[in-house]
PDB file of C-alpha atoms and ligand atoms in Angstrom:
ATOM      1  CA  UNK A   2     199.193 116.457 114.909  1.00  0.00           C
ATOM      2  CA  UNK A   3     197.372 115.210 112.129  1.00  0.00           C
ATOM      3  CA  UNK A   4     198.069 111.720 110.677  1.00  0.00           C
ATOM      4  CA  UNK A   5     200.029 111.787 106.929  1.00  0.00           C
ATOM      5  CA  UNK A   6     198.453 109.769 103.644  1.00  0.00           C
ATOM      6  CA  UNK A   7     200.405 109.834 100.425  1.00  0.00           C
ATOM      7  CA  UNK A   8     198.457 108.615  97.435  1.00  0.00           C
ATOM      8  CA  UNK A   9     200.160 108.444  94.647  1.00  0.00           C
ATOM      9  CA  UNK A  10     197.566 109.702  91.244  1.00  0.00           C
ATOM     10  CA  UNK A  11     195.273 111.398  92.713  1.00  0.00           C
ATOM     11  CA  UNK A  12     194.702 114.522  90.775  1.00  0.00           C
ATOM     12  CA  UNK A  13     191.643 112.778  89.506  1.00  0.00           C
ATOM     13  CA  UNK A  14     189.419 109.607  90.075  1.00  0.00           C
ATOM     14  CA  UNK A  15     189.944 106.992  92.362  1.00  0.00           C
ATOM     15  CA  UNK A  16     193.692 108.266  94.239  1.00  0.00           C
ATOM     16  CA  UNK A  17     191.445 112.175  93.815  1.00  0.00           C
ATOM     17  CA  UNK A  18     188.325 111.053  96.227  1.00  0.00           C
ATOM     18  CA  UNK A  19     190.809 107.908  98.465  1.00  0.00           C
ATOM     19  CA  UNK A  20     192.007 111.632  99.060  1.00  0.00           C
ATOM     20  CA  UNK A  21     189.177 113.285 100.214  1.00  0.00           C
ATOM     21  CA  UNK A  22     187.727 110.340 102.128  1.00  0.00           C
ATOM     22  CA  UNK A  23     190.717 110.618 103.828  1.00  0.00           C
ATOM     23  CA  UNK A  24     191.035 114.432 104.606  1.00  0.00           C
ATOM     24  CA  UNK A  25     187.552 114.177 106.436  1.00  0.00           C
ATOM     25  CA  UNK A  26     189.379 112.079 108.271  1.00  0.00           C
ATOM     26  CA  UNK A  27     191.331 114.574 109.026  1.00  0.00           C
ATOM     27  CA  UNK A  28     194.656 112.893 107.601  1.00  0.00           C
ATOM     28  CA  UNK A  29     197.146 116.017 106.076  1.00  0.00           C
ATOM     29  CA  UNK A  30     197.033 114.752 102.226  1.00  0.00           C
ATOM     30  CA  UNK A  31     200.168 114.257  99.717  1.00  0.00           C
ATOM     31  CA  UNK A  32     198.664 114.139  95.903  1.00  0.00           C
ATOM     32  CA  UNK A  33     200.857 112.959  93.047  1.00  0.00           C
ATOM     33  CA  UNK A  34     200.109 113.327  89.262  1.00  0.00           C
ATOM     34  CA  UNK A  35     202.123 113.789  86.055  1.00  0.00           C
ATOM     35  CA  UNK A  36     200.507 116.402  83.965  1.00  0.00           C
ATOM     36  CA  UNK A  37     200.171 119.515  86.544  1.00  0.00           C
ATOM     37  CA  UNK A  38     196.358 121.687  85.198  1.00  0.00           C
ATOM     38  CA  UNK A  39     193.077 123.150  86.340  1.00  0.00           C
ATOM     39  CA  UNK A  40     191.894 119.555  87.993  1.00  0.00           C
ATOM     40  CA  UNK A  41     194.675 119.276  89.976  1.00  0.00           C
ATOM     41  CA  UNK A  42     194.087 122.553  91.264  1.00  0.00           C
ATOM     42  CA  UNK A  43     190.795 121.877  91.854  1.00  0.00           C
ATOM     43  CA  UNK A  44     191.475 118.975  93.360  1.00  0.00           C
ATOM     44  CA  UNK A  45     193.629 120.689  95.866  1.00  0.00           C
ATOM     45  CA  UNK A  46     190.846 122.918  96.845  1.00  0.00           C
ATOM     46  CA  UNK A  47     188.315 120.097  97.627  1.00  0.00           C
ATOM     47  CA  UNK A  48     190.748 118.594  99.759  1.00  0.00           C
ATOM     48  CA  UNK A  49     192.363 122.159 101.293  1.00  0.00           C
ATOM     49  CA  UNK A  50     187.925 122.614 101.728  1.00  0.00           C
ATOM     50  CA  UNK A  51     187.479 119.151 104.547  1.00  0.00           C
ATOM     51  CA  UNK A  52     190.068 121.584 107.238  1.00  0.00           C
ATOM     52  CA  UNK A  53     193.608 119.846 106.554  1.00  0.00           C
ATOM     53  CA  UNK A  54     196.934 120.705 104.914  1.00  0.00           C
ATOM     54  CA  UNK A  55     197.637 119.310 101.259  1.00  0.00           C
ATOM     55  CA  UNK A  56     201.025 118.554  99.601  1.00  0.00           C
ATOM     56  CA  UNK A  57     201.425 118.881  95.611  1.00  0.00           C
ATOM     57  CA  UNK A  58     203.978 116.076  95.576  1.00  0.00           C
ATOM     58  CA  UNK A  59     204.318 115.685  91.909  1.00  0.00           C
ATOM     59  CA  UNK A  60     206.745 113.431  89.838  1.00  0.00           C
ATOM     60  CA  UNK A  61     206.437 110.240  87.650  1.00  0.00           C
ATOM     61  CA  UNK A  62     206.377 106.885  89.876  1.00  0.00           C
ATOM     62  CA  UNK A  63     207.707 105.091  86.851  1.00  0.00           C
ATOM     63  CA  UNK A  64     210.777 106.507  87.592  1.00  0.00           C
ATOM     64  CA  UNK A  65     212.800 105.856  90.755  1.00  0.00           C
ATOM     65  CA  UNK A  66     215.225 108.825  91.043  1.00  0.00           C
ATOM     66  CA  UNK A  67     211.300 110.584  91.190  1.00  0.00           C
ATOM     67  CA  UNK A  68     209.707 108.408  93.180  1.00  0.00           C
ATOM     68  CA  UNK A  69     212.184 109.137  96.209  1.00  0.00           C
ATOM     69  CA  UNK A  70     212.063 112.695  95.681  1.00  0.00           C
ATOM     70  CA  UNK A  71     208.346 112.542  96.046  1.00  0.00           C
ATOM     71  CA  UNK A  72     208.759 110.583  98.875  1.00  0.00           C
ATOM     72  CA  UNK A  73     211.714 113.419 100.324  1.00  0.00           C
ATOM     73  CA  UNK A  74     209.351 116.419  99.658  1.00  0.00           C
ATOM     74  CA  UNK A  75     206.339 114.425 102.107  1.00  0.00           C
ATOM     75  CA  UNK A  76     209.096 113.572 104.599  1.00  0.00           C
ATOM     76  CA  UNK A  77     210.580 117.174 104.971  1.00  0.00           C
ATOM     77  CA  UNK A  78     206.889 118.904 105.220  1.00  0.00           C
ATOM     78  CA  UNK A  79     205.053 116.617 107.106  1.00  0.00           C
ATOM     79  CA  UNK A  80     207.877 115.161 108.896  1.00  0.00           C
ATOM     80  CA  UNK A  81     206.366 111.377 108.810  1.00  0.00           C
ATOM     81  CA  UNK A  82     203.996 109.370 106.427  1.00  0.00           C
ATOM     82  CA  UNK A  83     201.066 107.292 107.884  1.00  0.00           C
ATOM     83  CA  UNK A  84     199.354 105.487 105.003  1.00  0.00           C
ATOM     84  CA  UNK A  85     200.706 105.029 101.648  1.00  0.00           C
ATOM     85  CA  UNK A  86     198.426 104.669  98.886  1.00  0.00           C
ATOM     86  CA  UNK A  87     199.583 103.598  95.260  1.00  0.00           C
ATOM     87  CA  UNK A  88     197.308 103.784  93.395  1.00  0.00           C
ATOM     88  CA  UNK A  89     198.720 105.439  90.017  1.00  0.00           C
ATOM     89  CA  UNK A  90     197.974 103.209  86.926  1.00  0.00           C
ATOM     90  CA  UNK A  91     197.829 103.845  83.270  1.00  0.00           C
ATOM     91  CA  UNK A  92     196.133 101.131  80.831  1.00  0.00           C
ATOM     92  CA  UNK A  93     197.133 100.812  77.299  1.00  0.00           C
ATOM     93  CA  UNK A  94     194.560  98.263  75.791  1.00  0.00           C
ATOM     94  CA  UNK A  95     195.208  95.893  72.692  1.00  0.00           C
ATOM     95  CA  UNK A  96     195.487  92.400  72.392  1.00  0.00           C
ATOM     96  CA  UNK A  97     199.032  90.757  71.547  1.00  0.00           C
ATOM     97  CA  UNK A  98     199.163  90.801  68.274  1.00  0.00           C
ATOM     98  CA  UNK A  99     199.126  94.469  67.981  1.00  0.00           C
ATOM     99  CA  UNK A 100     200.208  95.463  71.082  1.00  0.00           C
ATOM    100  CA  UNK A 101     204.147  97.033  70.931  1.00  0.00           C
ATOM    101  CA  UNK A 102     206.800  95.844  73.235  1.00  0.00           C
ATOM    102  CA  UNK A 103     206.299  99.613  74.920  1.00  0.00           C
ATOM    103  CA  UNK A 104     202.905  99.378  75.496  1.00  0.00           C
ATOM    104  CA  UNK A 105     203.319  95.935  77.755  1.00  0.00           C
ATOM    105  CA  UNK A 106     206.351  97.823  80.290  1.00  0.00           C
ATOM    106  CA  UNK A 107     205.260 101.413  79.999  1.00  0.00           C
ATOM    107  CA  UNK A 108     202.324  99.716  81.686  1.00  0.00           C
ATOM    108  CA  UNK A 109     204.176  97.450  83.943  1.00  0.00           C
ATOM    109  CA  UNK A 110     206.650 100.237  84.595  1.00  0.00           C
ATOM    110  CA  UNK A 111     203.993 102.810  86.079  1.00  0.00           C
ATOM    111  CA  UNK A 112     201.188 100.370  87.703  1.00  0.00           C
ATOM    112  CA  UNK A 113     203.872  97.701  89.291  1.00  0.00           C
ATOM    113  CA  UNK A 114     207.470  99.152  89.308  1.00  0.00           C
ATOM    114  CA  UNK A 115     205.996 102.613  90.301  1.00  0.00           C
ATOM    115  CA  UNK A 116     203.935 100.106  93.054  1.00  0.00           C
ATOM    116  CA  UNK A 117     207.271  99.582  94.309  1.00  0.00           C
ATOM    117  CA  UNK A 118     209.379 102.726  93.688  1.00  0.00           C
ATOM    118  CA  UNK A 119     206.662 104.801  96.140  1.00  0.00           C
ATOM    119  CA  UNK A 120     206.769 101.532  98.051  1.00  0.00           C
ATOM    120  CA  UNK A 121     210.105 101.170  98.903  1.00  0.00           C
ATOM    121  CA  UNK A 122     211.424 104.473  99.637  1.00  0.00           C
ATOM    122  CA  UNK A 123     208.821 104.983 102.859  1.00  0.00           C
ATOM    123  CA  UNK A 124     209.229 101.295 103.933  1.00  0.00           C
ATOM    124  CA  UNK A 125     212.623 103.313 105.899  1.00  0.00           C
ATOM    125  CA  UNK A 126     210.454 106.355 107.613  1.00  0.00           C
ATOM    126  CA  UNK A 127     207.189 103.343 108.459  1.00  0.00           C
ATOM    127  CA  UNK A 128     209.368 100.796 110.084  1.00  0.00           C
ATOM    128  CA  UNK A 129     211.189 103.748 112.145  1.00  0.00           C
ATOM    129  CA  UNK A 130     207.858 104.162 113.434  1.00  0.00           C
ATOM    130  CA  UNK A 131     206.290 100.842 113.844  1.00  0.00           C
ATOM    131  CA  UNK A 132     203.523 101.390 112.383  1.00  0.00           C
ATOM    132  CA  UNK A 133     201.863 102.187 108.379  1.00  0.00           C
ATOM    133  CA  UNK A 134     199.531 100.761 106.588  1.00  0.00           C
ATOM    134  CA  UNK A 135     199.814 100.198 102.943  1.00  0.00           C
ATOM    135  CA  UNK A 136     197.010 100.123 100.327  1.00  0.00           C
ATOM    136  CA  UNK A 137     197.528  98.841  97.009  1.00  0.00           C
ATOM    137  CA  UNK A 138     195.305  99.131  93.935  1.00  0.00           C
ATOM    138  CA  UNK A 139     195.143  96.135  91.534  1.00  0.00           C
ATOM    139  CA  UNK A 140     192.164  95.106  89.928  1.00  0.00           C
ATOM    140  CA  UNK A 141     189.584  92.070  89.444  1.00  0.00           C
ATOM    141  CA  UNK A 142     191.545  91.644  86.508  1.00  0.00           C
ATOM    142  CA  UNK A 143     194.497  90.832  87.953  1.00  0.00           C
ATOM    143  CA  UNK A 144     192.608  87.972  89.518  1.00  0.00           C
ATOM    144  CA  UNK A 145     190.234  86.900  86.792  1.00  0.00           C
ATOM    145  CA  UNK A 146     192.729  88.457  83.289  1.00  0.00           C
ATOM    146  CA  UNK A 147     190.847  89.768  80.692  1.00  0.00           C
ATOM    147  CA  UNK A 148     190.914  90.061  76.380  1.00  0.00           C
ATOM    148  CA  UNK A 149     192.514  93.016  75.330  1.00  0.00           C
ATOM    149  CA  UNK A 150     194.950  93.732  78.552  1.00  0.00           C
ATOM    150  CA  UNK A 151     197.483  91.296  79.469  1.00  0.00           C
ATOM    151  CA  UNK A 152     199.901  94.660  80.279  1.00  0.00           C
ATOM    152  CA  UNK A 153     197.282  95.581  82.832  1.00  0.00           C
ATOM    153  CA  UNK A 154     196.612  92.574  83.970  1.00  0.00           C
ATOM    154  CA  UNK A 155     199.870  91.278  84.179  1.00  0.00           C
ATOM    155  CA  UNK A 156     200.894  94.779  86.600  1.00  0.00           C
ATOM    156  CA  UNK A 157     197.533  93.681  88.419  1.00  0.00           C
ATOM    157  CA  UNK A 158     198.488  90.258  89.157  1.00  0.00           C
ATOM    158  CA  UNK A 159     202.026  91.644  90.030  1.00  0.00           C
ATOM    159  CA  UNK A 160     201.170  93.704  92.455  1.00  0.00           C
ATOM    160  CA  UNK A 161     198.875  90.530  94.043  1.00  0.00           C
ATOM    161  CA  UNK A 162     202.184  88.947  94.969  1.00  0.00           C
ATOM    162  CA  UNK A 163     203.820  92.604  95.850  1.00  0.00           C
ATOM    163  CA  UNK A 164     201.252  92.659  98.290  1.00  0.00           C
ATOM    164  CA  UNK A 165     201.221  89.566  99.976  1.00  0.00           C
ATOM    165  CA  UNK A 166     204.939  89.125 100.332  1.00  0.00           C
ATOM    166  CA  UNK A 167     205.006  92.585 101.791  1.00  0.00           C
ATOM    167  CA  UNK A 168     202.531  92.010 104.264  1.00  0.00           C
ATOM    168  CA  UNK A 169     204.487  89.009 105.367  1.00  0.00           C
ATOM    169  CA  UNK A 170     207.721  91.043 105.529  1.00  0.00           C
ATOM    170  CA  UNK A 171     206.353  93.675 107.351  1.00  0.00           C
ATOM    171  CA  UNK A 172     203.766  92.339 109.332  1.00  0.00           C
ATOM    172  CA  UNK A 173     206.910  91.833 112.546  1.00  0.00           C
ATOM    173  CA  UNK A 174     206.897  96.003 112.300  1.00  0.00           C
ATOM    174  CA  UNK A 175     203.470  96.223 112.833  1.00  0.00           C
ATOM    175  CA  UNK A 176     203.200  98.006 109.116  1.00  0.00           C
ATOM    176  CA  UNK A 177     199.800  96.540 107.284  1.00  0.00           C
ATOM    177  CA  UNK A 178     200.296  95.481 103.756  1.00  0.00           C
ATOM    178  CA  UNK A 179     196.882  94.991 101.589  1.00  0.00           C
ATOM    179  CA  UNK A 180     195.158  95.357  98.151  1.00  0.00           C
ATOM    180  CA  UNK A 181     191.857  96.393  97.195  1.00  0.00           C
ATOM    181  CA  UNK A 182     190.614  95.401  93.501  1.00  0.00           C
ATOM    182  CA  UNK A 183     188.051  97.271  92.186  1.00  0.00           C
ATOM    183  CA  UNK A 184     185.912  96.039  89.057  1.00  0.00           C
ATOM    184  CA  UNK A 185     184.690  97.954  87.033  1.00  0.00           C
ATOM    185  CA  UNK A 186     184.378 102.152  88.622  1.00  0.00           C
ATOM    186  CA  UNK A 187     183.311 105.107  86.377  1.00  0.00           C
ATOM    187  CA  UNK A 188     185.960 107.611  85.840  1.00  0.00           C
ATOM    188  CA  UNK A 189     188.406 108.855  83.021  1.00  0.00           C
ATOM    189  CA  UNK A 190     189.588 105.874  82.899  1.00  0.00           C
ATOM    190  CA  UNK A 191     186.792 103.564  82.054  1.00  0.00           C
ATOM    191  CA  UNK A 192     184.767 107.091  79.753  1.00  0.00           C
ATOM    192  CA  UNK A 193     187.258 105.507  77.141  1.00  0.00           C
ATOM    193  CA  UNK A 194     184.755 102.946  76.342  1.00  0.00           C
ATOM    194  CA  UNK A 195     181.928 102.510  73.908  1.00  0.00           C
ATOM    195  CA  UNK A 196     178.208 102.808  75.454  1.00  0.00           C
ATOM    196  CA  UNK A 197     177.420  99.389  74.449  1.00  0.00           C
ATOM    197  CA  UNK A 198     181.181  97.618  75.985  1.00  0.00           C
ATOM    198  CA  UNK A 199     180.107  99.726  79.117  1.00  0.00           C
ATOM    199  CA  UNK A 200     176.048  98.409  78.858  1.00  0.00           C
ATOM    200  CA  UNK A 201     177.506  94.527  78.412  1.00  0.00           C
ATOM    201  CA  UNK A 202     179.764  95.178  81.350  1.00  0.00           C
ATOM    202  CA  UNK A 203     177.335  96.462  83.575  1.00  0.00           C
ATOM    203  CA  UNK A 204     174.717  93.108  82.849  1.00  0.00           C
ATOM    204  CA  UNK A 205     177.627  91.275  84.235  1.00  0.00           C
ATOM    205  CA  UNK A 206     177.857  92.819  87.598  1.00  0.00           C
ATOM    206  CA  UNK A 207     175.216  91.287  89.964  1.00  0.00           C
ATOM    207  CA  UNK A 208     174.686  94.551  92.478  1.00  0.00           C
ATOM    208  CA  UNK A 209     173.334  96.455  88.852  1.00  0.00           C
ATOM    209  CA  UNK A 210     175.023  99.452  88.609  1.00  0.00           C
ATOM    210  CA  UNK A 211     178.532 100.564  87.538  1.00  0.00           C
ATOM    211  CA  UNK A 212     180.781 101.222  90.404  1.00  0.00           C
ATOM    212  CA  UNK A 213     181.843 105.619  91.750  1.00  0.00           C
ATOM    213  CA  UNK A 214     185.179 106.597  93.110  1.00  0.00           C
ATOM    214  CA  UNK A 215     183.947 106.808  96.756  1.00  0.00           C
ATOM    215  CA  UNK A 216     182.858 102.878  96.790  1.00  0.00           C
ATOM    216  CA  UNK A 217     186.434 102.285  96.124  1.00  0.00           C
ATOM    217  CA  UNK A 218     187.722 105.049  98.481  1.00  0.00           C
ATOM    218  CA  UNK A 219     185.386 103.988 101.251  1.00  0.00           C
ATOM    219  CA  UNK A 220     187.374 100.605 101.857  1.00  0.00           C
ATOM    220  CA  UNK A 221     190.397 102.254 101.193  1.00  0.00           C
ATOM    221  CA  UNK A 222     189.850 104.157 104.522  1.00  0.00           C
ATOM    222  CA  UNK A 223     188.426 101.135 106.121  1.00  0.00           C
ATOM    223  CA  UNK A 224     192.327  99.976 106.059  1.00  0.00           C
ATOM    224  CA  UNK A 225     193.745 102.572 107.228  1.00  0.00           C
ATOM    225  CA  UNK A 226     191.193 102.200 110.804  1.00  0.00           C
ATOM    226  CA  UNK A 227     191.867 100.786 113.996  1.00  0.00           C
ATOM    227  CA  UNK A 228     188.567  98.674 112.872  1.00  0.00           C
ATOM    228  CA  UNK A 229     191.203  96.467 110.271  1.00  0.00           C
ATOM    229  CA  UNK A 230     194.079  95.975 112.453  1.00  0.00           C
ATOM    230  CA  UNK A 231     194.177  92.487 112.474  1.00  0.00           C
ATOM    231  CA  UNK A 232     193.861  91.788 107.988  1.00  0.00           C
ATOM    232  CA  UNK A 233     196.970  92.330 106.597  1.00  0.00           C
ATOM    233  CA  UNK A 234     197.894  90.567 102.791  1.00  0.00           C
ATOM    234  CA  UNK A 235     194.577  90.587 101.810  1.00  0.00           C
ATOM    235  CA  UNK A 236     192.837  91.351  98.342  1.00  0.00           C
ATOM    236  CA  UNK A 237     188.948  92.964  98.971  1.00  0.00           C
ATOM    237  CA  UNK A 238     187.537  93.112  95.732  1.00  0.00           C
ATOM    238  CA  UNK A 239     185.122  96.348  95.191  1.00  0.00           C
ATOM    239  CA  UNK A 240     183.389  94.408  92.183  1.00  0.00           C
ATOM    240  CA  UNK A 241     179.751  94.741  93.077  1.00  0.00           C
ATOM    241  CA  UNK A 242     179.996  91.217  92.742  1.00  0.00           C
ATOM    242  CA  UNK A 243     181.459  91.025  89.326  1.00  0.00           C
ATOM    243  CA  UNK A 244     183.984  88.353  89.918  1.00  0.00           C
ATOM    244  CA  UNK A 245     182.967  86.055  92.614  1.00  0.00           C
TER     245      UNK A 245
HETATM  246  P1  NAP B 323     192.457 107.454  86.367  1.00  0.00           P
HETATM  247  O1  NAP B 323     191.492 108.417  86.355  1.00  0.00           O
HETATM  248  O2  NAP B 323     193.204 107.782  84.558  1.00  0.00           O
HETATM  249  O3  NAP B 323     193.710 108.090  87.047  1.00  0.00           O
HETATM  250  C1  NAP B 323     194.775 107.812  87.011  1.00  0.00           C
HETATM  251  C2  NAP B 323     195.729 109.202  88.130  1.00  0.00           C
HETATM  252  O4  NAP B 323     197.319 108.726  88.222  1.00  0.00           O
HETATM  253  C3  NAP B 323     195.863 110.472  87.724  1.00  0.00           C
HETATM  254  O5  NAP B 323     196.061 111.015  88.716  1.00  0.00           O
HETATM  255  C4  NAP B 323     196.610 110.649  86.454  1.00  0.00           C
HETATM  256  O6  NAP B 323     197.443 111.687  86.751  1.00  0.00           O
HETATM  257  C5  NAP B 323     197.930 108.935  87.228  1.00  0.00           C
HETATM  258  N1  NAP B 323     198.951 108.810  86.577  1.00  0.00           N
HETATM  259  C6  NAP B 323     198.774 107.719  85.803  1.00  0.00           C
HETATM  260  N2  NAP B 323     200.021 107.570  85.697  1.00  0.00           N
HETATM  261  C7  NAP B 323     201.433 108.153  86.720  1.00  0.00           C
HETATM  262  C8  NAP B 323     202.892 108.509  86.456  1.00  0.00           C
HETATM  263  N3  NAP B 323     203.715 107.651  85.973  1.00  0.00           N
HETATM  264  N4  NAP B 323     203.297 108.945  88.230  1.00  0.00           N
HETATM  265  C9  NAP B 323     201.980 109.151  89.020  1.00  0.00           C
HETATM  266  N5  NAP B 323     200.732 109.279  88.561  1.00  0.00           N
HETATM  267  C10 NAP B 323     200.325 108.895  87.233  1.00  0.00           C
HETATM  268  O7  NAP B 323     192.202 106.723  86.773  1.00  0.00           O
HETATM  269  P2  NAP B 323     191.490 106.232  87.831  1.00  0.00           P
HETATM  270  O8  NAP B 323     190.274 105.203  87.018  1.00  0.00           O
HETATM  271  O9  NAP B 323     190.816 106.910  89.373  1.00  0.00           O
HETATM  272  O10 NAP B 323     192.061 104.657  88.623  1.00  0.00           O
HETATM  273  C11 NAP B 323     192.912 104.978  89.424  1.00  0.00           C
HETATM  274  C12 NAP B 323     193.921 103.244  90.075  1.00  0.00           C
HETATM  275  O11 NAP B 323     193.090 102.174  90.012  1.00  0.00           O
HETATM  276  C13 NAP B 323     194.357 102.973  88.923  1.00  0.00           C
HETATM  277  O12 NAP B 323     195.915 102.492  89.435  1.00  0.00           O
HETATM  278  C14 NAP B 323     193.536 101.715  88.100  1.00  0.00           C
HETATM  279  O13 NAP B 323     194.691 100.823  87.455  1.00  0.00           O
HETATM  280  C15 NAP B 323     192.953 101.597  88.945  1.00  0.00           C
HETATM  281  N6  NAP B 323     191.038 100.473  88.592  1.00  0.00           N
HETATM  282  C16 NAP B 323     190.630 101.390  88.277  1.00  0.00           C
HETATM  283  C17 NAP B 323     189.614 100.535  87.640  1.00  0.00           C
HETATM  284  C18 NAP B 323     188.704 101.626  86.438  1.00  0.00           C
HETATM  285  O14 NAP B 323     187.312 100.968  86.448  1.00  0.00           O
HETATM  286  N7  NAP B 323     188.613 102.935  86.917  1.00  0.00           N
HETATM  287  C19 NAP B 323     189.105  99.281  88.151  1.00  0.00           C
HETATM  288  C20 NAP B 323     190.067  98.689  88.450  1.00  0.00           C
HETATM  289  C21 NAP B 323     191.295  99.164  89.000  1.00  0.00           C
HETATM  290  P3  NAP B 323     197.834 112.304  85.219  1.00  0.00           P
HETATM  291  O15 NAP B 323     197.034 112.903  85.141  1.00  0.00           O
HETATM  292  O16 NAP B 323     199.000 113.165  85.902  1.00  0.00           O
HETATM  293  O17 NAP B 323     198.759 111.221  84.195  1.00  0.00           O
END
């Protein structure tokens, strides 16, 4: 029977490429998103073309009850979850002088509380199986900080503490928990930045290119593979050397 991966926020961007990468390895895929549109259908077709089954488990990860339903839907359809990738994330960038309380809490609620909500519901199934892989998508700004992103950086730093704690908690059950911290990756999230800002960021990347969603997906795949079975509690940067 095929293994099963649940990837949150996988209708586009990094999550979509992770879904395609794991489908290539033969995983049945549960995708997740909030807004249904044509892009979602295209993503589903691309995953299906790898010859695996796809389940649409739509829902807002920042809501605990919806997160519970997302996980229940996956279990109902596939009976197990071998890999969980907590990837859903948003930004609401602005300086603290202009940041509204809701800009802060919304980002924390989707990125950090969302990671808790889904993980909390998945862990009992992994514990029962006595194996599992959880990969959380953090960010290099969770390590370095970044002006204009105190909400986002706090959420991503929170994910690092969450990852390390959970790795200690679940190691005895053979559940490995790691995080990937991407640098600057070309997706809708970064499309909003002005060209001169992007050029400036590129100058700070020793490998002299902006990252792709595939760059991140390859490392996530590695963290699901047999080859990484002695790695837990780690934060792997995928940033072209941006933060050394
Ligand atoms: P993206 O292109 O904006 O895609 C975000 C995905 O998350 C979409 O599928 C979106 O679905 C989903 N999503 C948003 N809010 C959600 C919610 N409340 N519940 C469920 N799904 C939700 O973003 P991306 O660039 O691929 O980023 C993916 C992850 O990588 C994020 O955690 C981000 O912080 C992290 N990251 C990105 C970069 C970068 O440079 N791009 C760098 C470091 C870290 P809808 O369309 O339905 O909203």
